[in-house]
Amino acid sequence: MICKSVKTIFFTLLTILICLCGEKAIAQIMFFNEDPSIGKSAFGDFRHYHFSTFNEIGGNPAGMSFGDSKNYGIYSIGSYYESGSFRQTQQPAAQIYGAFEAEGRRKINNWDLSGSVSLNRGRSYDVEYFNRAPRNNQNPYQWADTTGGDWTNNIVSLNGSAAKPLFDGRVALGLSGYYEVMQGARQNVERPLYNYSRYLVVTGFKLKLSENSRAGLYSVLGKSKEEQELGFFNQLNTNAILQRGIGTFSWNTFNSANRTYDGTIAGGNAQFEFHRNQRSLSSSIGYINRSESVQTGISNPSPAGNWNLHELTMSNEISREGQRHRHQIYVTTDLIFGRGVDPQLGGVNVEMQNILHSAGYRLDRSNSPRSYTFYAGFHDYEKEDRVTISAQRISRVFAGIDYHTSLWTDNLSVDLSLGFATNLKNELDYRNENEMIQRIFLPEQEFLSQHTIGTGLEVLYLWERSANRIGTGIRMNHEAGFTTSGSDDVNHRSIISLYLSLFN
């Protein structure tokens, strides 16, 4: 018993690797992603919850040969805890994760090499109507048992990149590989399981058009697979909801069942960069297609739905270096369209569109650690079910500010953030109220209808040593949801993360 307690304490004292900068659009947790190595926290970069594959790729791998980055290595351990009443139906009431993470870059024999590893283990408490890996791609063909309970998850993420310049540095070729595996099980008698894996291969090149301009292109190919078992260790029959859309579902009772999700990813991205007189411009446009087929059963599997997504992303960034300040402006647009084919109907029954526009301005003061980032954005989400004549529509605006500075000494840095989000439209239309509407969509719509205010604080202290630096930090975030019905009730959700890092 003592050894087991020590092991539990050890795992809870492990972290999320630091994310010290970036677009920390603190908006409502729409379509949460539980994976702490990707989402960092529920209040991190809003676009992580827009399930964009581009957001998880570090850009064109060939770009390493054109950059000025030095060799480095970062190793971190720590812990992450999140809890609160402000949550979606399938989101845990609380979760605690520990992690070890490392990343680095080296230049060896004219090759630029980089890589990272993330090992996460955690517990999620009081999860209902959920039976998939914590990675949301909006596939409507899910199943979920009605029992609920606590889950234990193991998450491993690996990636490596290599790039090499050719023809006197005018051309660079690059290759990246991404691998991710998740395993989880619920810790009560009716015990569902899942096992998820994903592979991505990114190949790219960059061309130096002139002394001031560059162009690049990279392609993305990948596969994913998830296997689930529901009721496998149960001696009694399991009640399961087989979701096929908004209000479209089947209700089955069985002793045990298996389900498989097979997915593919394919697409590419093109970039252009221009630098002159301390001014720079960068633009990119990309497209990715993702599809996922669902089957139930092992010896004689039957189709359970096909989900297909088309994603188009565009971004532009302008920056100018002055004697005292550096100004940076960015604008991004993500468009995602989804379509689902129901196996029982033999045709399209679910359609989805997801549009995200965001813009930001960043100001850095020369010879000073102070920086300011202002951002604003608009998010529009719509999902329709042709069978039940139901629709879910959400339009949301968000804005905020991030501030970074040092206090008393250059070794102590502080990040402050403040964000606000509110709805322009929040509708759930349905013809008949059924179990699916009552259990999942009405509670979720109530959650999404609230105004939100988020605050964040991160403090990092570095000890300078002759060969490396050691840093210890704490990150705290808090979000409040205010109902739009005039009620005085306020929901809260808090996150705290502790970490210890070695930089060399």
Short mmCIF file of C-alpha atoms in Angstrom, two decimals:
data_model
loop_
_atom_site.label_atom_id
_atom_site.label_comp_id
_atom_site.label_asym_id
_atom_site.label_seq_id
_atom_site.Cartn_x
_atom_site.Cartn_y
_atom_site.Cartn_z
CA MET A 1 0.00 0.00 0.00
CA ILE A 2 2.84 2.42 0.89
CA CYS A 3 4.70 1.66 -2.36
CA LYS A 4 1.51 2.22 -4.32
CA SER A 5 0.97 5.59 -2.61
CA VAL A 6 4.56 6.64 -3.29
CA LYS A 7 4.17 5.69 -6.94
CA THR A 8 0.96 7.71 -7.18
CA ILE A 9 2.59 10.75 -5.59
CA PHE A 10 5.57 10.45 -7.93
CA PHE A 11 3.42 10.46 -11.03
CA THR A 12 1.42 13.43 -9.81
CA LEU A 13 4.65 15.40 -9.38
CA LEU A 14 5.53 15.17 -13.02
CA THR A 15 4.38 18.29 -15.95
CA ILE A 16 3.37 19.88 -18.96
CA LEU A 17 6.35 21.38 -20.73
CA ILE A 18 6.32 25.14 -20.59
CA CYS A 19 4.65 27.19 -23.28
CA LEU A 20 6.07 30.60 -22.38
CA CYS A 21 4.77 32.53 -25.36
CA GLY A 22 2.22 32.35 -28.16
CA GLU A 23 -1.36 33.35 -28.85
CA LYS A 24 -2.95 32.64 -25.47
CA ALA A 25 -6.47 33.45 -26.55
CA ILE A 26 -8.23 32.67 -23.29
CA ALA A 27 -11.68 31.78 -24.53
CA GLN A 28 -14.28 29.26 -23.53
CA ILE A 29 -13.26 25.59 -23.59
CA MET A 30 -15.09 24.67 -26.78
CA PHE A 31 -14.58 21.02 -27.70
CA PHE A 32 -11.96 20.40 -25.06
CA ASN A 33 -8.85 18.33 -25.61
CA GLU A 34 -7.76 16.49 -22.49
CA ASP A 35 -4.22 15.73 -23.67
CA PRO A 36 -2.00 18.08 -21.60
CA SER A 37 1.02 17.70 -23.89
CA ILE A 38 -1.02 19.25 -26.73
CA GLY A 39 -3.50 21.56 -25.04
CA LYS A 40 -1.09 22.69 -22.27
CA SER A 41 -4.16 23.79 -20.33
CA ALA A 42 -7.81 24.43 -20.94
CA PHE A 43 -6.93 28.13 -21.13
CA GLY A 44 -4.07 27.84 -23.60
CA ASP A 45 -3.99 28.76 -27.26
CA PHE A 46 -7.61 28.72 -28.39
CA ARG A 47 -6.68 27.16 -31.71
CA HIS A 48 -5.58 23.94 -30.00
CA TYR A 49 -9.27 23.29 -29.41
CA HIS A 50 -10.03 23.93 -33.05
CA PHE A 51 -8.56 20.44 -33.73
CA SER A 52 -6.33 21.77 -36.53
CA THR A 53 -3.60 19.38 -37.69
CA PHE A 54 -1.51 22.38 -38.80
CA ASN A 55 -1.39 23.61 -35.21
CA GLU A 56 0.34 20.40 -34.14
CA ILE A 57 3.04 20.55 -36.83
CA GLY A 58 6.06 22.77 -36.27
CA GLY A 59 5.91 24.16 -39.82
CA ASN A 60 8.09 23.27 -42.78
CA PRO A 61 10.92 20.98 -41.58
CA ALA A 62 13.22 22.39 -44.31
CA GLY A 63 13.00 25.78 -42.61
CA MET A 64 15.48 24.68 -39.95
CA SER A 65 18.33 25.08 -42.46
CA PHE A 66 17.39 28.73 -43.07
CA GLY A 67 16.99 29.69 -39.42
CA ASP A 68 19.48 31.14 -36.97
CA SER A 69 18.52 28.93 -34.02
CA LYS A 70 21.38 27.64 -31.89
CA ASN A 71 21.81 24.19 -30.42
CA TYR A 72 19.71 23.74 -27.30
CA GLY A 73 18.11 21.17 -25.02
CA ILE A 74 15.23 21.46 -22.56
CA TYR A 75 14.26 18.76 -20.03
CA SER A 76 11.23 19.18 -17.77
CA ILE A 77 9.25 17.35 -15.12
CA GLY A 78 6.26 18.59 -13.20
CA SER A 79 2.53 18.30 -12.54
CA TYR A 80 -0.79 19.61 -13.84
CA TYR A 81 -4.14 19.79 -12.05
CA GLU A 82 -7.48 21.05 -13.32
CA SER A 83 -10.88 21.12 -11.61
CA GLY A 84 -14.09 23.08 -11.40
CA SER A 85 -17.82 23.07 -12.01
CA PHE A 86 -17.50 24.85 -15.36
CA ARG A 87 -17.33 21.92 -17.78
CA GLN A 88 -18.97 20.19 -20.71
CA THR A 89 -20.92 16.95 -20.38
CA GLN A 90 -18.04 14.70 -21.47
CA GLN A 91 -15.33 16.75 -19.74
CA PRO A 92 -13.87 15.48 -16.43
CA ALA A 93 -14.89 17.21 -13.23
CA ALA A 94 -11.18 17.12 -12.36
CA GLN A 95 -7.99 15.71 -13.81
CA ILE A 96 -4.38 15.43 -12.69
CA TYR A 97 -1.43 14.65 -14.95
CA GLY A 98 2.28 14.22 -14.56
CA ALA A 99 4.83 14.28 -17.34
CA PHE A 100 8.41 14.20 -18.42
CA GLU A 101 9.19 16.19 -21.56
CA ALA A 102 12.37 16.88 -23.47
CA GLU A 103 13.19 18.66 -26.70
CA GLY A 104 16.34 19.81 -28.41
CA ARG A 105 18.20 20.73 -31.57
CA ARG A 106 21.68 19.96 -32.91
CA LYS A 107 23.68 20.61 -36.07
CA ILE A 108 25.77 17.59 -37.12
CA ASN A 109 27.75 17.31 -40.39
CA ASN A 110 25.70 19.97 -42.18
CA TRP A 111 22.45 18.35 -41.02
CA ASP A 112 20.00 20.21 -38.78
CA LEU A 113 18.34 17.80 -36.36
CA SER A 114 15.60 18.34 -33.79
CA GLY A 115 13.26 16.19 -31.75
CA SER A 116 11.07 15.92 -28.68
CA VAL A 117 9.48 13.35 -26.40
CA SER A 118 6.50 13.74 -24.08
CA LEU A 119 5.46 11.10 -21.52
CA ASN A 120 2.19 11.77 -19.71
CA ARG A 121 0.23 9.80 -17.14
CA GLY A 122 -2.92 11.03 -15.48
CA ARG A 123 -6.32 10.46 -13.93
CA SER A 124 -9.66 11.95 -15.03
CA TYR A 125 -12.49 12.00 -12.53
CA ASP A 126 -16.26 11.78 -12.98
CA VAL A 127 -16.41 11.40 -16.76
CA GLU A 128 -19.83 10.66 -18.28
CA TYR A 129 -20.97 9.58 -21.78
CA PHE A 130 -17.41 9.25 -23.03
CA ASN A 131 -15.47 6.30 -24.39
CA ARG A 132 -12.77 7.64 -26.73
CA ALA A 133 -9.19 8.84 -26.54
CA PRO A 134 -9.03 12.49 -25.43
CA ARG A 135 -8.55 13.79 -28.98
CA ASN A 136 -11.54 15.50 -30.51
CA ASN A 137 -12.12 15.51 -34.28
CA GLN A 138 -15.90 16.08 -34.10
CA ASN A 139 -16.76 12.63 -35.45
CA PRO A 140 -20.49 12.22 -34.63
CA TYR A 141 -20.39 8.40 -34.83
CA GLN A 142 -19.46 7.75 -31.21
CA TRP A 143 -20.62 5.36 -28.57
CA ALA A 144 -20.70 5.92 -24.83
CA ASP A 145 -21.85 3.87 -21.87
CA THR A 146 -24.21 5.52 -19.44
CA THR A 147 -22.39 4.47 -16.26
CA GLY A 148 -19.56 7.01 -16.06
CA GLY A 149 -16.57 6.95 -13.76
CA ASP A 150 -12.87 7.73 -13.38
CA TRP A 151 -10.26 7.09 -16.08
CA THR A 152 -6.50 6.47 -16.07
CA ASN A 153 -4.71 7.62 -19.25
CA ASN A 154 -1.19 7.15 -20.60
CA ILE A 155 -0.10 9.45 -23.43
CA VAL A 156 3.19 9.30 -25.33
CA SER A 157 4.16 11.75 -28.09
CA LEU A 158 7.37 11.60 -30.13
CA ASN A 159 8.64 13.63 -33.08
CA GLY A 160 11.90 14.11 -34.93
CA SER A 161 13.00 16.35 -37.81
CA ALA A 162 16.00 16.53 -40.13
CA ALA A 163 16.93 19.16 -42.73
CA LYS A 164 19.89 19.64 -45.06
CA PRO A 165 20.88 22.66 -47.21
CA LEU A 166 21.86 22.07 -50.87
CA PHE A 167 23.34 24.09 -53.74
CA ASP A 168 25.28 26.54 -51.54
CA GLY A 169 22.32 27.06 -49.25
CA ARG A 170 19.83 28.09 -51.93
CA VAL A 171 17.65 25.01 -51.40
CA ALA A 172 16.87 23.00 -48.27
CA LEU A 173 15.10 19.65 -47.90
CA GLY A 174 13.44 18.47 -44.69
CA LEU A 175 11.64 15.48 -43.19
CA SER A 176 9.63 15.17 -39.97
CA GLY A 177 7.97 12.24 -38.27
CA TYR A 178 5.30 12.36 -35.56
CA TYR A 179 4.10 9.42 -33.47
CA GLU A 180 1.49 9.46 -30.75
CA VAL A 181 -0.04 6.66 -28.70
CA MET A 182 -2.69 6.79 -25.97
CA GLN A 183 -4.07 4.10 -23.70
CA GLY A 184 -6.84 4.45 -21.17
CA ALA A 185 -9.26 2.51 -19.00
CA ARG A 186 -12.02 3.38 -16.59
CA GLN A 187 -11.44 2.34 -13.00
CA ASN A 188 -14.74 0.75 -12.03
CA VAL A 189 -16.55 -2.54 -12.60
CA GLU A 190 -18.04 -1.79 -16.01
CA ARG A 191 -14.64 -1.09 -17.50
CA PRO A 192 -14.31 0.27 -21.05
CA LEU A 193 -10.87 0.52 -22.68
CA TYR A 194 -9.31 2.38 -25.59
CA ASN A 195 -6.01 2.25 -27.46
CA TYR A 196 -5.18 5.07 -29.89
CA SER A 197 -2.19 5.60 -32.20
CA ARG A 198 -1.32 8.12 -34.90
CA TYR A 199 1.54 8.49 -37.38
CA LEU A 200 2.36 11.62 -39.41
CA VAL A 201 5.13 12.10 -42.00
CA VAL A 202 5.92 15.63 -43.21
CA THR A 203 8.25 16.25 -46.17
CA GLY A 204 9.18 19.74 -47.29
CA PHE A 205 11.56 21.98 -49.17
CA LYS A 206 12.46 25.67 -49.12
CA LEU A 207 13.89 27.75 -51.93
CA LYS A 208 15.85 30.99 -51.59
CA LEU A 209 14.39 33.14 -54.38
CA SER A 210 16.63 36.14 -53.66
CA GLU A 211 18.56 37.68 -50.80
CA ASN A 212 15.26 38.96 -49.41
CA SER A 213 12.67 36.31 -50.26
CA ARG A 214 12.03 32.58 -49.75
CA ALA A 215 9.30 30.13 -50.74
CA GLY A 216 8.48 26.74 -49.32
CA LEU A 217 6.13 23.79 -49.58
CA TYR A 218 5.49 20.77 -47.39
CA SER A 219 3.18 17.74 -47.56
CA VAL A 220 1.48 15.80 -44.77
CA LEU A 221 0.57 12.10 -44.81
CA GLY A 222 -0.72 10.17 -41.83
CA LYS A 223 -2.80 7.35 -40.41
CA SER A 224 -4.63 6.90 -37.13
CA LYS A 225 -6.31 3.96 -35.47
CA GLU A 226 -8.33 3.54 -32.32
CA GLU A 227 -9.60 0.29 -30.83
CA GLN A 228 -12.22 0.24 -28.08
CA GLU A 229 -13.73 -2.38 -25.81
CA LEU A 230 -16.91 -1.65 -23.91
CA GLY A 231 -18.15 -3.85 -21.07
CA PHE A 232 -15.24 -6.26 -21.52
CA PHE A 233 -14.77 -6.97 -17.80
CA ASN A 234 -18.42 -6.68 -16.92
CA GLN A 235 -20.59 -9.63 -15.90
CA LEU A 236 -23.80 -7.67 -16.44
CA ASN A 237 -25.21 -6.11 -19.54
CA THR A 238 -23.90 -2.65 -20.45
CA ASN A 239 -26.21 0.13 -21.57
CA ALA A 240 -24.63 2.11 -24.41
CA ILE A 241 -25.69 5.07 -26.51
CA LEU A 242 -24.58 4.79 -30.15
CA GLN A 243 -24.56 8.38 -31.33
CA ARG A 244 -25.10 9.10 -35.04
CA GLY A 245 -25.79 12.83 -34.98
CA ILE A 246 -27.78 15.44 -33.08
CA GLY A 247 -30.58 13.38 -31.58
CA THR A 248 -29.94 10.46 -33.95
CA PHE A 249 -28.87 7.41 -31.95
CA SER A 250 -29.37 3.77 -31.08
CA TRP A 251 -29.62 2.37 -27.56
CA ASN A 252 -28.05 -1.08 -27.20
CA THR A 253 -27.61 -3.46 -24.30
CA PHE A 254 -24.78 -6.00 -24.51
CA ASN A 255 -22.26 -7.82 -22.37
CA SER A 256 -19.22 -6.69 -24.37
CA ALA A 257 -18.51 -5.11 -27.74
CA ASN A 258 -15.60 -3.80 -29.80
CA ARG A 259 -15.30 -0.80 -32.09
CA THR A 260 -12.52 0.41 -34.42
CA TYR A 261 -11.84 3.86 -35.91
CA ASP A 262 -9.48 3.92 -38.92
CA GLY A 263 -8.37 7.35 -40.13
CA THR A 264 -6.21 8.90 -42.85
CA ILE A 265 -4.69 12.38 -43.18
CA ALA A 266 -3.34 13.98 -46.37
CA GLY A 267 -2.59 17.54 -47.40
CA GLY A 268 0.01 20.25 -47.79
CA ASN A 269 0.99 23.85 -47.08
CA ALA A 270 2.74 26.56 -49.13
CA GLN A 271 4.67 29.50 -47.61
CA PHE A 272 6.23 32.74 -48.79
CA GLU A 273 8.59 35.03 -46.82
CA PHE A 274 9.98 38.47 -47.62
CA HIS A 275 12.53 40.49 -45.57
CA ARG A 276 13.83 43.98 -46.33
CA ASN A 277 14.91 47.09 -44.37
CA GLN A 278 13.99 45.57 -40.99
CA ARG A 279 10.54 44.70 -42.32
CA SER A 280 9.24 41.18 -42.94
CA LEU A 281 6.16 39.57 -44.44
CA SER A 282 5.16 35.91 -44.28
CA SER A 283 2.10 34.21 -45.76
CA SER A 284 0.92 30.62 -45.92
CA ILE A 285 -2.03 28.65 -47.21
CA GLY A 286 -2.72 24.98 -46.60
CA TYR A 287 -5.27 22.22 -47.10
CA ILE A 288 -5.74 18.92 -45.29
CA ASN A 289 -8.30 16.16 -45.76
CA ARG A 290 -9.06 13.84 -42.86
CA SER A 291 -11.36 10.85 -42.97
CA GLU A 292 -12.33 8.27 -40.38
CA SER A 293 -14.32 5.06 -40.88
CA VAL A 294 -16.03 3.31 -37.97
CA GLN A 295 -16.68 -0.42 -37.58
CA THR A 296 -18.25 -2.42 -34.77
CA GLY A 297 -17.25 -6.03 -34.08
CA ILE A 298 -14.13 -8.13 -34.66
CA SER A 299 -14.87 -11.43 -36.42
CA ASN A 300 -17.71 -10.00 -38.51
CA PRO A 301 -17.38 -6.19 -38.34
CA SER A 302 -20.26 -4.03 -39.48
CA PRO A 303 -20.00 -0.39 -40.70
CA ALA A 304 -20.90 2.22 -38.07
CA GLY A 305 -20.33 5.49 -39.96
CA ASN A 306 -17.86 7.41 -42.12
CA TRP A 307 -16.65 10.93 -41.24
CA ASN A 308 -14.81 13.21 -43.67
CA LEU A 309 -13.26 16.64 -42.98
CA HIS A 310 -11.83 19.31 -45.30
CA GLU A 311 -9.64 21.94 -43.66
CA LEU A 312 -8.30 25.11 -45.26
CA THR A 313 -6.01 27.44 -43.31
CA MET A 314 -4.55 30.84 -44.25
CA SER A 315 -2.21 33.07 -42.27
CA ASN A 316 -0.39 36.35 -42.80
CA GLU A 317 2.14 38.08 -40.57
CA ILE A 318 3.84 41.47 -40.86
CA SER A 319 6.61 42.73 -38.56
CA ARG A 320 8.84 45.80 -38.37
CA GLU A 321 12.00 46.31 -36.33
CA GLY A 322 12.61 49.80 -34.99
CA GLN A 323 15.35 51.28 -32.84
CA ARG A 324 13.23 51.00 -29.72
CA HIS A 325 10.36 48.67 -30.59
CA ARG A 326 9.41 45.63 -32.66
CA HIS A 327 5.88 45.54 -34.04
CA GLN A 328 4.15 42.37 -35.23
CA ILE A 329 0.67 41.89 -36.71
CA TYR A 330 -0.86 38.53 -37.62
CA VAL A 331 -4.16 37.40 -39.16
CA THR A 332 -5.27 33.76 -39.44
CA THR A 333 -8.34 32.02 -40.85
CA ASP A 334 -9.27 28.36 -40.46
CA LEU A 335 -12.16 26.79 -42.38
CA ILE A 336 -13.26 23.23 -41.66
CA PHE A 337 -16.16 21.42 -43.32
CA GLY A 338 -17.32 17.96 -42.27
CA ARG A 339 -19.75 15.41 -43.66
CA GLY A 340 -20.90 12.10 -42.18
CA VAL A 341 -22.43 9.07 -43.92
CA ASP A 342 -24.76 7.00 -41.77
CA PRO A 343 -24.50 3.21 -42.39
CA GLN A 344 -28.18 2.55 -41.71
CA LEU A 345 -29.40 5.26 -44.07
CA GLY A 346 -26.68 4.85 -46.69
CA GLY A 347 -26.39 8.62 -47.16
CA VAL A 348 -25.25 11.88 -45.58
CA ASN A 349 -27.04 12.63 -42.32
CA VAL A 350 -24.63 15.05 -40.56
CA GLU A 351 -22.96 18.18 -41.94
CA MET A 352 -20.65 20.55 -40.05
CA GLN A 353 -18.83 23.79 -40.71
CA ASN A 354 -16.32 25.43 -38.38
CA ILE A 355 -14.83 28.84 -39.11
CA LEU A 356 -12.24 30.62 -36.97
CA HIS A 357 -10.84 34.10 -37.66
CA SER A 358 -8.22 35.58 -35.34
CA ALA A 359 -5.96 38.61 -35.41
CA GLY A 360 -3.32 39.93 -33.06
CA TYR A 361 -0.75 42.64 -32.45
CA ARG A 362 2.49 42.17 -30.51
CA LEU A 363 4.80 44.90 -29.25
CA ASP A 364 8.33 44.13 -27.97
CA ARG A 365 10.52 46.82 -26.43
CA SER A 366 14.16 46.73 -27.51
CA ASN A 367 16.71 46.22 -24.71
CA SER A 368 13.81 45.41 -22.38
CA PRO A 369 12.06 42.17 -21.39
CA ARG A 370 8.63 43.78 -21.67
CA SER A 371 6.23 42.70 -24.38
CA TYR A 372 2.50 43.16 -24.99
CA THR A 373 0.18 41.04 -27.12
CA PHE A 374 -3.38 42.02 -28.01
CA TYR A 375 -5.65 39.60 -29.85
CA ALA A 376 -9.25 39.27 -31.00
CA GLY A 377 -11.16 36.65 -32.91
CA PHE A 378 -14.43 35.28 -34.18
CA HIS A 379 -15.53 31.64 -34.09
CA ASP A 380 -18.56 30.28 -35.95
CA TYR A 381 -19.65 26.65 -35.58
CA GLU A 382 -22.65 24.91 -37.10
CA LYS A 383 -23.71 21.26 -37.15
CA GLU A 384 -26.88 19.87 -38.73
CA ASP A 385 -28.63 16.51 -38.53
CA ARG A 386 -30.90 15.79 -41.49
CA VAL A 387 -32.63 12.81 -39.86
CA THR A 388 -33.95 14.51 -36.74
CA ILE A 389 -34.07 17.94 -38.42
CA SER A 390 -31.82 19.31 -35.65
CA ALA A 391 -29.07 21.94 -35.71
CA GLN A 392 -26.49 23.39 -33.34
CA ARG A 393 -25.23 26.90 -34.13
CA ILE A 394 -22.66 28.90 -32.16
CA SER A 395 -21.08 32.25 -33.02
CA ARG A 396 -18.55 33.58 -30.53
CA VAL A 397 -16.19 36.54 -30.27
CA PHE A 398 -13.17 36.69 -27.99
CA ALA A 399 -10.43 39.19 -27.15
CA GLY A 400 -7.64 39.59 -24.65
CA ILE A 401 -4.17 40.80 -23.71
CA ASP A 402 -0.93 39.10 -22.62
CA TYR A 403 1.88 40.91 -20.80
CA HIS A 404 5.42 39.63 -20.22
CA THR A 405 8.10 41.28 -18.09
CA SER A 406 10.87 40.68 -15.55
CA LEU A 407 10.68 41.64 -11.89
CA TRP A 408 13.59 42.83 -9.72
CA THR A 409 16.05 40.69 -11.64
CA ASP A 410 16.36 39.42 -15.21
CA ASN A 411 16.17 35.86 -13.88
CA LEU A 412 12.56 36.26 -12.69
CA SER A 413 9.99 36.51 -15.49
CA VAL A 414 6.24 37.02 -15.16
CA ASP A 415 3.43 36.46 -17.68
CA LEU A 416 -0.03 37.93 -17.10
CA SER A 417 -3.07 37.32 -19.29
CA LEU A 418 -6.67 38.46 -19.38
CA GLY A 419 -9.32 37.30 -21.84
CA PHE A 420 -13.04 37.64 -22.48
CA ALA A 421 -15.46 35.75 -24.73
CA THR A 422 -19.18 36.07 -25.42
CA ASN A 423 -21.75 34.67 -27.80
CA LEU A 424 -23.37 36.45 -30.71
CA LYS A 425 -25.51 33.39 -31.40
CA ASN A 426 -26.14 30.18 -29.51
CA GLU A 427 -28.95 27.97 -30.79
CA LEU A 428 -29.99 24.35 -30.50
CA ASP A 429 -32.96 23.56 -32.76
CA TYR A 430 -34.64 20.16 -32.62
CA ARG A 431 -38.04 18.78 -33.55
CA ASN A 432 -38.36 16.14 -30.80
CA GLU A 433 -36.61 15.96 -27.45
CA ASN A 434 -35.12 12.51 -26.89
CA GLU A 435 -32.50 10.86 -24.67
CA MET A 436 -29.58 12.20 -26.72
CA ILE A 437 -30.89 15.75 -26.58
CA GLN A 438 -31.59 15.53 -22.83
CA ARG A 439 -28.34 13.88 -21.77
CA ILE A 440 -25.71 15.51 -24.02
CA PHE A 441 -26.82 18.38 -26.25
CA LEU A 442 -28.95 20.42 -23.83
CA PRO A 443 -26.27 20.39 -21.06
CA GLU A 444 -23.57 21.21 -23.62
CA GLN A 445 -25.60 24.07 -25.05
CA GLU A 446 -26.12 25.49 -21.58
CA PHE A 447 -22.36 25.39 -21.05
CA LEU A 448 -21.60 27.04 -24.40
CA SER A 449 -24.17 29.80 -23.86
CA GLN A 450 -22.22 31.48 -21.07
CA HIS A 451 -20.02 34.59 -21.13
CA THR A 452 -16.50 33.81 -19.94
CA ILE A 453 -13.64 35.72 -18.35
CA GLY A 454 -10.22 34.10 -18.00
CA THR A 455 -7.13 35.20 -16.11
CA GLY A 456 -3.66 33.70 -16.10
CA LEU A 457 -0.39 34.07 -14.20
CA GLU A 458 2.93 32.36 -14.88
CA VAL A 459 6.12 32.91 -12.88
CA LEU A 460 9.49 31.44 -13.90
CA TYR A 461 12.81 31.79 -12.07
CA LEU A 462 16.12 30.81 -13.72
CA TRP A 463 19.39 29.96 -12.03
CA GLU A 464 22.33 30.74 -14.31
CA ARG A 465 25.14 28.18 -14.26
CA SER A 466 28.35 27.93 -16.24
CA ALA A 467 27.10 25.15 -18.54
CA ASN A 468 23.31 25.43 -18.31
CA ARG A 469 20.32 27.05 -16.65
CA ILE A 470 17.79 25.58 -14.24
CA GLY A 471 14.28 26.98 -14.09
CA THR A 472 11.33 26.38 -11.83
CA GLY A 473 7.92 27.81 -12.46
CA ILE A 474 4.24 27.82 -11.69
CA ARG A 475 1.34 28.47 -14.02
CA MET A 476 -2.13 29.33 -12.72
CA ASN A 477 -5.27 29.96 -14.76
CA HIS A 478 -8.82 30.65 -13.75
CA GLU A 479 -11.96 30.89 -15.83
CA ALA A 480 -15.42 32.08 -14.83
CA GLY A 481 -18.58 31.38 -16.77
CA PHE A 482 -21.55 33.70 -16.40
CA THR A 483 -24.98 32.46 -17.44
CA THR A 484 -26.92 34.55 -19.95
CA SER A 485 -30.33 33.84 -18.39
CA GLY A 486 -29.95 36.48 -15.70
CA SER A 487 -29.04 34.00 -12.97
CA ASP A 488 -26.49 35.04 -10.35
CA ASP A 489 -24.74 31.67 -10.56
CA VAL A 490 -21.11 31.75 -11.65
CA ASN A 491 -19.22 28.62 -12.65
CA HIS A 492 -15.47 28.38 -12.13
CA ARG A 493 -12.61 26.26 -13.42
CA SER A 494 -9.01 26.47 -12.22
CA ILE A 495 -5.70 25.07 -13.41
CA ILE A 496 -2.35 24.93 -11.66
CA SER A 497 0.87 23.57 -13.15
CA LEU A 498 4.26 23.20 -11.46
CA TYR A 499 7.44 22.36 -13.35
CA LEU A 500 11.19 22.10 -13.07
CA SER A 501 13.29 22.52 -16.25
CA LEU A 502 16.92 22.18 -17.27
CA PHE A 503 18.10 24.35 -20.20
CA ASN A 504 21.40 23.73 -21.99
#
